[in-house]
Amino acid sequence: MNLRVDSPDDGVDRSLSDSQQSSNLQTFVAAAAQHSGATVTDRLHLQVTRDIAEGFAAHSAQGGATKTQVWGWITQHARPAYPVEMFESRWQVFESEQLIRPYRSKKHQLRHSFHPLGTVFLMVCDRLESHGGIDELIGLLDRTQELLDREHPDRDAVARNIIFCQWVFATFAVQLEALVLDGTLKELIEDQRQYNHQDLDQRVLRLNRDVNRHFPKDVDLAHKAVAMVEAEQRYGHWVAQALLRVLDHAGISLNFDVLSADKYLEAARDAPPERLAEAGATLVVDAPQVWVDAGAVVDAVDAFAPRHRVRYRPPMPMGSPERDPFGAVVERGAQERARRERAADRMLLERDRVEVTEELRRSRWPRAVRLLTDLIMLDADSHAPYRLEIGTELLVDREAWVTYLHPVTVHRTDRPAATAPEDLVTSEHGDEEP
């Protein structure tokens, strides 16, 4: 069982230094310390605590564990870098502080249990390794947002959270301001890494917007939300100032140890080229010269052979198995002409003339247009034995599908379709070999 809580990031090691982690831990526990100097300063003690907690977790199914079982698990799985005396010392401290308690309240009890608050404390320590408490503020913002997302949010709970968020932002801003103005560069570099959080301003703005949406007439709560936004903006201002001061010192001193790798990657992406060029302004580059003697030149000339371009005939294109597109066009034209002739023969029925006005009137617009177009195409074809006559009289019927038209008559002529010239027959059947 691993008790470490990993924060989502891009794989870059964002852990603070050991000294900063110890300082965060000491400041965190100081709020409940009885006297000064009561916290541990060596992170090895925290590792012992973590190993003991994981040893108890490994025996949780057995209802507690003995001291011998916990130490045996540590030696088998954790590979401790400390002696058994340190383990015994930490065990005694935990028993005196009620962090390790007897599993059952009876005499000569050998099994013990590890209090859950110790595990919670280890989780908090994991967050203190990368951020100095700002994670707790983000958690409070998220819990407040959850209150506002409910159908009927609790106004008093929202107000308390907003006031506390404002206090925390103001406290962080004061600390950063003092570091930027009076702190050493080493302190500023170590401390500003704790405040690398994205979208913090968006969380606060969304919270302020939802407060105004749920409590539109609550002026007092609106003022509290505005004060929280102003405190966050002040905090963000000093976070940016801390980073700018570190960047300015890095550009002057050319010391590439003053920033973490992700900060330099961010500067390489966003900084202007003239600012990045300052890092190499004082660098001296002496490129080595190429040494070539006379013998090497002669050998290179003898071995030189000019390249000759040889042109090769491209391969013959293979015939496509698909249908000839031009032949398909000619075939479709012949099919359309045959369809028009069949339509005309259907209307004539062995007669020499027929009036199709009534059929056009009973037809809908699309069919009437197509039928009239087919008859016009037949009349325009000099080899088709049909002629179209359109009268000048205008027939209007507002109840019919075709509301107005002229009288239309189809005549059969003596022009046989088989007397088409040879060039037309050739164009209709495609390019054929004689």
Short mmCIF file of C-alpha atoms in Angstrom, two decimals:
data_model
loop_
_atom_site.label_atom_id
_atom_site.label_comp_id
_atom_site.label_asym_id
_atom_site.label_seq_id
_atom_site.Cartn_x
_atom_site.Cartn_y
_atom_site.Cartn_z
CA MET A 1 0.00 0.00 0.00
CA ASN A 2 1.43 3.37 -1.05
CA LEU A 3 0.35 6.30 1.07
CA ARG A 4 1.85 8.95 -1.20
CA VAL A 5 -0.61 11.24 -2.97
CA ASP A 6 0.63 12.14 -6.46
CA SER A 7 -0.53 15.43 -7.86
CA PRO A 8 -1.36 15.51 -11.61
CA ASP A 9 1.44 17.18 -13.56
CA ASP A 10 3.39 16.75 -16.77
CA GLY A 11 5.98 14.35 -15.35
CA VAL A 12 8.39 17.09 -14.23
CA ASP A 13 9.79 16.74 -10.71
CA ARG A 14 8.32 19.75 -8.91
CA SER A 15 9.38 18.74 -5.37
CA LEU A 16 10.85 21.42 -3.17
CA SER A 17 14.25 21.06 -1.58
CA ASP A 18 14.66 19.13 1.68
CA SER A 19 15.22 22.33 3.66
CA GLN A 20 12.07 23.95 2.27
CA GLN A 21 10.02 20.81 2.93
CA SER A 22 11.26 20.70 6.52
CA SER A 23 10.44 24.40 6.91
CA ASN A 24 6.92 23.86 5.55
CA LEU A 25 6.39 20.94 7.90
CA GLN A 26 7.68 22.85 10.93
CA THR A 27 5.46 25.85 10.15
CA PHE A 28 2.48 23.55 9.59
CA VAL A 29 2.85 21.75 12.94
CA ALA A 30 3.68 25.00 14.79
CA ALA A 31 -0.01 25.88 14.96
CA ALA A 32 -0.50 22.99 17.40
CA ALA A 33 2.95 22.90 19.05
CA GLN A 34 3.16 23.28 22.80
CA HIS A 35 6.68 24.71 22.77
CA SER A 36 9.29 25.61 20.18
CA GLY A 37 11.59 22.95 18.76
CA ALA A 38 9.02 20.16 19.15
CA THR A 39 8.92 19.17 15.44
CA VAL A 40 11.36 16.99 13.57
CA THR A 41 13.76 18.60 11.12
CA ASP A 42 15.20 15.47 9.51
CA ARG A 43 13.05 14.05 6.73
CA LEU A 44 14.34 10.58 7.62
CA HIS A 45 12.00 10.66 10.63
CA LEU A 46 9.08 11.17 8.25
CA GLN A 47 10.23 8.16 6.25
CA VAL A 48 10.14 6.06 9.42
CA THR A 49 6.59 7.28 10.05
CA ARG A 50 5.57 6.38 6.52
CA ASP A 51 7.11 2.90 6.80
CA ILE A 52 5.31 2.26 10.11
CA ALA A 53 1.98 3.36 8.61
CA GLU A 54 2.43 1.08 5.59
CA GLY A 55 3.45 -1.78 7.90
CA PHE A 56 0.18 -1.41 9.81
CA ALA A 57 -1.76 -1.19 6.55
CA ALA A 58 -0.23 -4.46 5.35
CA HIS A 59 -1.62 -6.24 8.47
CA SER A 60 -4.99 -4.48 8.56
CA ALA A 61 -6.84 -7.69 7.67
CA GLN A 62 -5.51 -9.34 10.85
CA GLY A 63 -6.96 -6.73 13.21
CA GLY A 64 -3.87 -4.75 14.12
CA ALA A 65 -0.20 -5.71 14.19
CA THR A 66 2.57 -6.26 16.71
CA LYS A 67 5.78 -4.26 16.79
CA THR A 68 7.71 -7.30 15.54
CA GLN A 69 5.36 -7.76 12.58
CA VAL A 70 5.66 -4.10 11.57
CA TRP A 71 9.46 -4.12 11.73
CA GLY A 72 9.58 -7.43 9.86
CA TRP A 73 7.46 -5.99 7.06
CA ILE A 74 9.67 -2.87 6.91
CA THR A 75 12.88 -4.89 6.59
CA GLN A 76 11.35 -7.09 3.83
CA HIS A 77 9.60 -4.48 1.73
CA ALA A 78 10.83 -0.96 2.57
CA ARG A 79 14.60 -1.66 2.79
CA PRO A 80 15.15 0.96 5.52
CA ALA A 81 18.22 3.19 5.54
CA TYR A 82 18.00 3.57 9.33
CA PRO A 83 18.77 1.23 12.24
CA VAL A 84 16.25 -0.54 14.43
CA GLU A 85 17.05 1.89 17.26
CA MET A 86 15.47 4.76 15.30
CA PHE A 87 12.42 2.60 14.67
CA GLU A 88 12.15 1.86 18.41
CA SER A 89 12.50 5.54 19.26
CA ARG A 90 9.77 6.62 16.86
CA TRP A 91 7.50 3.81 18.11
CA GLN A 92 7.82 5.08 21.70
CA VAL A 93 7.04 8.65 20.64
CA PHE A 94 3.94 7.50 18.75
CA GLU A 95 2.73 5.47 21.73
CA SER A 96 3.13 8.42 24.05
CA GLU A 97 1.25 10.70 21.64
CA GLN A 98 -1.57 8.13 21.13
CA LEU A 99 -0.75 7.76 17.43
CA ILE A 100 -0.14 4.04 18.05
CA ARG A 101 -2.72 2.54 20.41
CA PRO A 102 -3.48 -0.94 21.75
CA TYR A 103 -5.83 -2.80 19.47
CA ARG A 104 -8.01 -3.87 22.41
CA SER A 105 -8.24 -2.48 25.93
CA LYS A 106 -6.95 -5.45 27.88
CA LYS A 107 -3.74 -6.27 29.73
CA HIS A 108 -0.69 -7.62 27.96
CA GLN A 109 -2.07 -6.53 24.58
CA LEU A 110 0.61 -7.07 21.91
CA ARG A 111 -1.36 -5.96 18.88
CA HIS A 112 -1.60 -2.26 18.10
CA SER A 113 -3.41 -0.02 15.61
CA PHE A 114 -2.29 3.10 13.77
CA HIS A 115 -4.61 6.11 14.15
CA PRO A 116 -6.13 7.26 10.81
CA LEU A 117 -5.12 10.86 11.48
CA GLY A 118 -1.51 9.80 11.09
CA THR A 119 -2.26 8.69 7.53
CA VAL A 120 -4.01 11.99 6.84
CA PHE A 121 -0.96 13.81 8.21
CA LEU A 122 1.27 11.91 5.74
CA MET A 123 -0.99 12.92 2.87
CA VAL A 124 -0.68 16.56 3.93
CA CYS A 125 3.09 16.15 4.09
CA ASP A 126 3.08 14.91 0.50
CA ARG A 127 1.38 18.10 -0.61
CA LEU A 128 3.84 20.19 1.41
CA GLU A 129 6.67 18.61 -0.60
CA SER A 130 5.57 20.53 -3.71
CA HIS A 131 3.35 23.40 -2.49
CA GLY A 132 3.29 25.33 0.75
CA GLY A 133 -0.40 25.00 1.54
CA ILE A 134 -1.90 26.49 -1.62
CA ASP A 135 -3.48 23.10 -2.38
CA GLU A 136 -5.67 23.45 0.70
CA LEU A 137 -6.88 26.82 -0.56
CA ILE A 138 -7.78 25.30 -3.93
CA GLY A 139 -9.64 22.53 -2.10
CA LEU A 140 -11.61 25.16 -0.18
CA LEU A 141 -12.47 26.95 -3.44
CA ASP A 142 -13.70 23.68 -4.92
CA ARG A 143 -15.82 22.89 -1.87
CA THR A 144 -17.36 26.36 -2.04
CA GLN A 145 -18.10 25.84 -5.72
CA GLU A 146 -19.81 22.57 -4.86
CA LEU A 147 -22.02 24.44 -2.38
CA LEU A 148 -23.02 26.89 -5.12
CA ASP A 149 -23.73 24.10 -7.58
CA ARG A 150 -26.49 22.76 -5.35
CA GLU A 151 -30.09 23.63 -6.03
CA HIS A 152 -30.42 25.58 -2.76
CA PRO A 153 -26.94 26.64 -1.57
CA ASP A 154 -26.33 27.50 2.09
CA ARG A 155 -25.70 31.23 2.19
CA ASP A 156 -23.91 31.24 5.55
CA ALA A 157 -21.55 28.40 4.60
CA VAL A 158 -20.70 30.11 1.31
CA ALA A 159 -20.03 33.40 3.12
CA ARG A 160 -17.71 31.76 5.67
CA ASN A 161 -15.70 30.02 2.94
CA ILE A 162 -15.39 33.18 0.86
CA ILE A 163 -14.15 35.21 3.86
CA PHE A 164 -11.60 32.53 4.71
CA CYS A 165 -10.41 32.37 1.08
CA GLN A 166 -9.92 36.13 1.13
CA TRP A 167 -7.84 35.88 4.32
CA VAL A 168 -5.65 33.12 2.89
CA PHE A 169 -5.06 35.02 -0.38
CA ALA A 170 -4.17 38.15 1.58
CA THR A 171 -1.76 36.20 3.82
CA PHE A 172 0.01 34.63 0.82
CA ALA A 173 0.20 38.03 -0.90
CA VAL A 174 1.83 39.67 2.14
CA GLN A 175 4.41 36.88 2.40
CA LEU A 176 5.29 37.10 -1.29
CA GLU A 177 5.48 40.89 -1.21
CA ALA A 178 7.98 40.76 1.65
CA LEU A 179 10.10 38.18 -0.20
CA VAL A 180 10.12 40.18 -3.42
CA LEU A 181 11.05 43.42 -1.69
CA ASP A 182 13.48 42.27 1.02
CA GLY A 183 14.17 38.54 0.62
CA THR A 184 17.36 37.05 -0.77
CA LEU A 185 17.36 35.56 -4.24
CA LYS A 186 17.84 32.05 -2.83
CA GLU A 187 14.80 32.41 -0.58
CA LEU A 188 12.74 33.82 -3.44
CA ILE A 189 13.71 31.01 -5.82
CA GLU A 190 12.86 28.34 -3.28
CA ASP A 191 9.60 29.94 -2.17
CA GLN A 192 8.10 30.92 -5.53
CA ARG A 193 8.05 27.31 -6.71
CA GLN A 194 5.25 26.64 -4.23
CA TYR A 195 2.81 28.86 -6.13
CA ASN A 196 2.87 27.26 -9.56
CA HIS A 197 -0.87 26.72 -10.04
CA GLN A 198 -2.83 27.19 -13.24
CA ASP A 199 -6.41 28.46 -13.62
CA LEU A 200 -6.51 29.79 -10.05
CA ASP A 201 -7.89 33.13 -11.24
CA GLN A 202 -10.53 31.36 -13.33
CA ARG A 203 -11.74 29.43 -10.27
CA VAL A 204 -12.12 32.65 -8.29
CA LEU A 205 -13.91 34.50 -11.10
CA ARG A 206 -16.32 31.62 -11.60
CA LEU A 207 -17.02 31.54 -7.86
CA ASN A 208 -17.75 35.27 -7.86
CA ARG A 209 -20.03 34.92 -10.89
CA ASP A 210 -22.01 32.08 -9.30
CA VAL A 211 -22.39 34.04 -6.05
CA ASN A 212 -23.99 36.93 -7.98
CA ARG A 213 -26.18 34.48 -9.89
CA HIS A 214 -27.53 32.65 -6.82
CA PHE A 215 -27.76 35.70 -4.52
CA PRO A 216 -28.44 38.64 -6.87
CA LYS A 217 -29.84 40.91 -4.13
CA ASP A 218 -27.36 40.06 -1.37
CA VAL A 219 -25.14 43.15 -1.37
CA ASP A 220 -23.08 42.07 1.65
CA LEU A 221 -22.19 38.69 0.13
CA ALA A 222 -21.39 40.37 -3.20
CA HIS A 223 -18.92 42.70 -1.41
CA LYS A 224 -17.26 39.70 0.24
CA ALA A 225 -16.90 37.96 -3.15
CA VAL A 226 -15.40 41.10 -4.70
CA ALA A 227 -12.94 41.39 -1.81
CA MET A 228 -11.89 37.77 -2.43
CA VAL A 229 -11.29 38.54 -6.12
CA GLU A 230 -9.21 41.59 -5.24
CA ALA A 231 -7.14 39.56 -2.77
CA GLU A 232 -6.53 36.88 -5.42
CA GLN A 233 -5.46 39.51 -7.94
CA ARG A 234 -3.02 40.98 -5.44
CA TYR A 235 -1.66 37.49 -4.76
CA GLY A 236 -1.30 36.80 -8.50
CA HIS A 237 0.50 40.13 -8.97
CA TRP A 238 3.18 39.25 -6.44
CA VAL A 239 3.53 35.73 -7.85
CA ALA A 240 4.35 37.31 -11.22
CA GLN A 241 6.73 39.81 -9.61
CA ALA A 242 8.60 37.00 -7.87
CA LEU A 243 9.05 35.15 -11.14
CA LEU A 244 10.16 38.31 -12.97
CA ARG A 245 12.78 39.07 -10.34
CA VAL A 246 14.21 35.55 -10.66
CA LEU A 247 14.20 35.81 -14.47
CA ASP A 248 15.93 39.19 -14.37
CA HIS A 249 18.67 37.83 -12.15
CA ALA A 250 19.04 34.77 -14.36
CA GLY A 251 19.54 36.92 -17.47
CA ILE A 252 22.21 39.03 -15.75
CA SER A 253 24.20 36.33 -13.94
CA LEU A 254 23.81 33.56 -16.57
CA ASN A 255 23.32 31.17 -13.67
CA PHE A 256 21.17 28.36 -14.99
CA ASP A 257 20.62 26.93 -11.50
CA VAL A 258 18.27 29.66 -10.34
CA LEU A 259 15.19 28.21 -12.04
CA SER A 260 13.61 24.81 -12.38
CA ALA A 261 13.54 23.03 -15.72
CA ASP A 262 9.86 23.71 -16.37
CA LYS A 263 10.36 27.46 -15.80
CA TYR A 264 13.18 27.58 -18.36
CA LEU A 265 11.00 25.62 -20.78
CA GLU A 266 8.23 28.20 -20.28
CA ALA A 267 10.71 31.04 -20.88
CA ALA A 268 12.01 29.37 -24.06
CA ARG A 269 8.44 29.21 -25.40
CA ASP A 270 7.13 32.62 -24.38
CA ALA A 271 10.12 34.97 -23.97
CA PRO A 272 11.07 37.21 -26.96
CA PRO A 273 14.22 36.26 -28.96
CA GLU A 274 16.14 39.35 -27.86
CA ARG A 275 15.59 38.38 -24.23
CA LEU A 276 16.76 34.83 -24.83
CA ALA A 277 19.81 36.12 -26.70
CA GLU A 278 21.02 37.87 -23.55
CA ALA A 279 22.07 34.51 -22.11
CA GLY A 280 24.74 34.14 -24.81
CA ALA A 281 25.89 37.74 -25.02
CA THR A 282 29.14 37.10 -23.13
CA LEU A 283 29.84 33.57 -24.34
CA VAL A 284 33.04 32.99 -26.37
CA VAL A 285 32.81 30.40 -29.12
CA ASP A 286 36.01 29.28 -30.88
CA ALA A 287 35.05 26.87 -33.63
CA PRO A 288 37.81 24.35 -34.59
CA GLN A 289 39.37 24.76 -38.04
CA VAL A 290 39.28 22.03 -40.65
CA TRP A 291 42.80 20.68 -41.44
CA VAL A 292 43.33 19.54 -45.02
CA ASP A 293 46.75 18.74 -46.49
CA ALA A 294 47.77 18.45 -50.16
CA GLY A 295 47.68 14.64 -50.15
CA ALA A 296 44.07 14.62 -48.94
CA VAL A 297 43.10 17.04 -51.75
CA VAL A 298 44.78 14.81 -54.41
CA ASP A 299 43.09 11.70 -53.06
CA ALA A 300 39.72 13.45 -53.08
CA VAL A 301 40.20 14.57 -56.72
CA ASP A 302 41.21 11.05 -57.83
CA ALA A 303 38.23 9.50 -56.08
CA PHE A 304 35.79 12.02 -57.49
CA ALA A 305 33.44 10.70 -60.13
CA PRO A 306 30.75 13.01 -61.50
CA ARG A 307 27.27 11.75 -61.36
CA HIS A 308 25.57 10.98 -64.67
CA ARG A 309 21.87 11.26 -65.11
CA VAL A 310 20.47 8.31 -67.01
CA ARG A 311 17.02 8.78 -68.41
CA TYR A 312 14.81 5.75 -68.64
CA ARG A 313 11.69 5.43 -70.73
CA PRO A 314 8.64 5.41 -68.50
CA PRO A 315 6.64 2.19 -68.50
CA MET A 316 3.75 1.83 -70.87
CA PRO A 317 0.49 2.71 -69.20
CA MET A 318 -1.72 -0.26 -68.59
CA GLY A 319 -5.19 -0.19 -70.03
CA SER A 320 -7.87 0.57 -67.51
CA PRO A 321 -10.40 -2.23 -67.03
CA GLU A 322 -13.05 0.38 -66.38
CA ARG A 323 -15.58 1.47 -68.97
CA ASP A 324 -14.62 4.16 -71.52
CA PRO A 325 -16.14 7.41 -70.16
CA PHE A 326 -16.63 8.93 -73.64
CA GLY A 327 -18.30 5.76 -74.85
CA ALA A 328 -20.55 5.88 -71.80
CA VAL A 329 -21.61 9.44 -72.69
CA VAL A 330 -22.46 8.42 -76.27
CA GLU A 331 -24.36 5.37 -74.98
CA ARG A 332 -26.39 7.46 -72.57
CA GLY A 333 -27.23 9.87 -75.40
CA ALA A 334 -28.49 7.00 -77.55
CA GLN A 335 -30.55 5.66 -74.65
CA GLU A 336 -32.13 9.07 -74.03
CA ARG A 337 -33.01 9.40 -77.71
CA ALA A 338 -34.63 5.95 -77.74
CA ARG A 339 -36.60 6.82 -74.60
CA ARG A 340 -37.92 10.02 -76.20
CA GLU A 341 -38.98 8.12 -79.34
CA ARG A 342 -40.82 5.52 -77.28
CA ALA A 343 -42.66 8.29 -75.42
CA ALA A 344 -43.70 9.87 -78.71
CA ASP A 345 -44.84 6.52 -80.14
CA ARG A 346 -46.88 5.88 -76.98
CA MET A 347 -48.72 9.16 -77.45
CA LEU A 348 -49.28 8.74 -81.23
CA LEU A 349 -50.45 5.07 -81.21
CA GLU A 350 -50.12 4.59 -84.99
CA ARG A 351 -51.66 8.00 -85.65
CA ASP A 352 -50.04 10.80 -87.63
CA ARG A 353 -50.86 13.55 -85.14
CA VAL A 354 -52.03 13.84 -81.55
CA GLU A 355 -52.71 16.74 -79.22
CA VAL A 356 -50.98 16.33 -75.84
CA THR A 357 -52.30 19.53 -74.22
CA GLU A 358 -54.67 17.67 -71.95
CA GLU A 359 -51.97 15.24 -70.81
CA LEU A 360 -49.67 18.15 -69.96
CA ARG A 361 -52.48 19.81 -68.03
CA ARG A 362 -53.13 16.69 -65.93
CA SER A 363 -49.43 16.21 -65.20
CA ARG A 364 -47.50 17.80 -62.36
CA TRP A 365 -44.91 20.44 -63.15
CA PRO A 366 -41.81 18.16 -63.14
CA ARG A 367 -43.38 15.55 -65.43
CA ALA A 368 -44.91 18.17 -67.72
CA VAL A 369 -41.57 19.96 -68.09
CA ARG A 370 -39.74 16.73 -68.85
CA LEU A 371 -42.35 15.58 -71.37
CA LEU A 372 -42.32 18.92 -73.19
CA THR A 373 -38.50 18.95 -73.17
CA ASP A 374 -38.39 15.47 -74.73
CA LEU A 375 -40.77 16.55 -77.51
CA ILE A 376 -38.70 19.68 -78.18
CA MET A 377 -35.52 17.56 -78.39
CA LEU A 378 -37.20 15.22 -80.90
CA ASP A 379 -38.36 18.17 -83.01
CA ALA A 380 -34.80 19.59 -82.97
CA ASP A 381 -33.33 16.26 -84.10
CA SER A 382 -33.26 16.38 -87.90
CA HIS A 383 -33.15 12.58 -88.12
CA ALA A 384 -36.12 11.88 -85.85
CA PRO A 385 -39.51 11.40 -87.65
CA TYR A 386 -41.39 13.74 -85.31
CA ARG A 387 -42.41 17.37 -85.36
CA LEU A 388 -43.75 19.50 -82.51
CA GLU A 389 -46.35 22.24 -82.95
CA ILE A 390 -46.95 24.76 -80.15
CA GLY A 391 -49.91 27.11 -80.57
CA THR A 392 -50.01 30.78 -79.71
CA GLU A 393 -53.22 30.52 -77.67
CA LEU A 394 -52.69 30.75 -73.88
CA LEU A 395 -54.67 28.36 -71.69
CA VAL A 396 -55.02 29.35 -68.01
CA ASP A 397 -56.43 27.05 -65.29
CA ARG A 398 -55.64 28.09 -61.71
CA GLU A 399 -57.03 24.82 -60.27
CA ALA A 400 -54.75 22.54 -62.32
CA TRP A 401 -51.15 21.59 -61.49
CA VAL A 402 -49.95 23.35 -64.66
CA THR A 403 -51.74 26.66 -64.36
CA TYR A 404 -50.97 28.00 -67.83
CA LEU A 405 -49.71 26.50 -71.12
CA HIS A 406 -50.11 26.62 -74.88
CA PRO A 407 -51.73 23.96 -77.09
CA VAL A 408 -49.15 21.29 -78.01
CA THR A 409 -49.49 18.85 -80.94
CA VAL A 410 -47.11 16.07 -82.00
CA HIS A 411 -46.89 15.07 -85.69
CA ARG A 412 -45.32 11.98 -87.24
CA THR A 413 -43.29 12.82 -90.36
CA ASP A 414 -41.80 10.76 -93.15
CA ARG A 415 -38.20 11.11 -91.92
CA PRO A 416 -36.99 7.62 -91.00
CA ALA A 417 -34.62 7.36 -88.02
CA ALA A 418 -32.42 4.85 -89.87
CA THR A 419 -31.30 7.45 -92.46
CA ALA A 420 -28.91 9.11 -90.01
CA PRO A 421 -25.58 10.03 -91.63
CA GLU A 422 -22.53 7.90 -91.11
CA ASP A 423 -20.69 10.45 -88.91
CA LEU A 424 -23.66 10.58 -86.50
CA VAL A 425 -23.74 6.79 -86.23
CA THR A 426 -20.01 6.78 -85.54
CA SER A 427 -20.33 9.43 -82.82
CA GLU A 428 -23.14 7.50 -81.15
CA HIS A 429 -21.31 4.17 -81.09
CA GLY A 430 -17.90 5.51 -80.14
CA ASP A 431 -14.59 5.19 -81.93
CA GLU A 432 -14.68 1.72 -83.51
CA GLU A 433 -12.13 0.04 -85.67
CA PRO A 434 -13.29 -0.28 -89.34
#
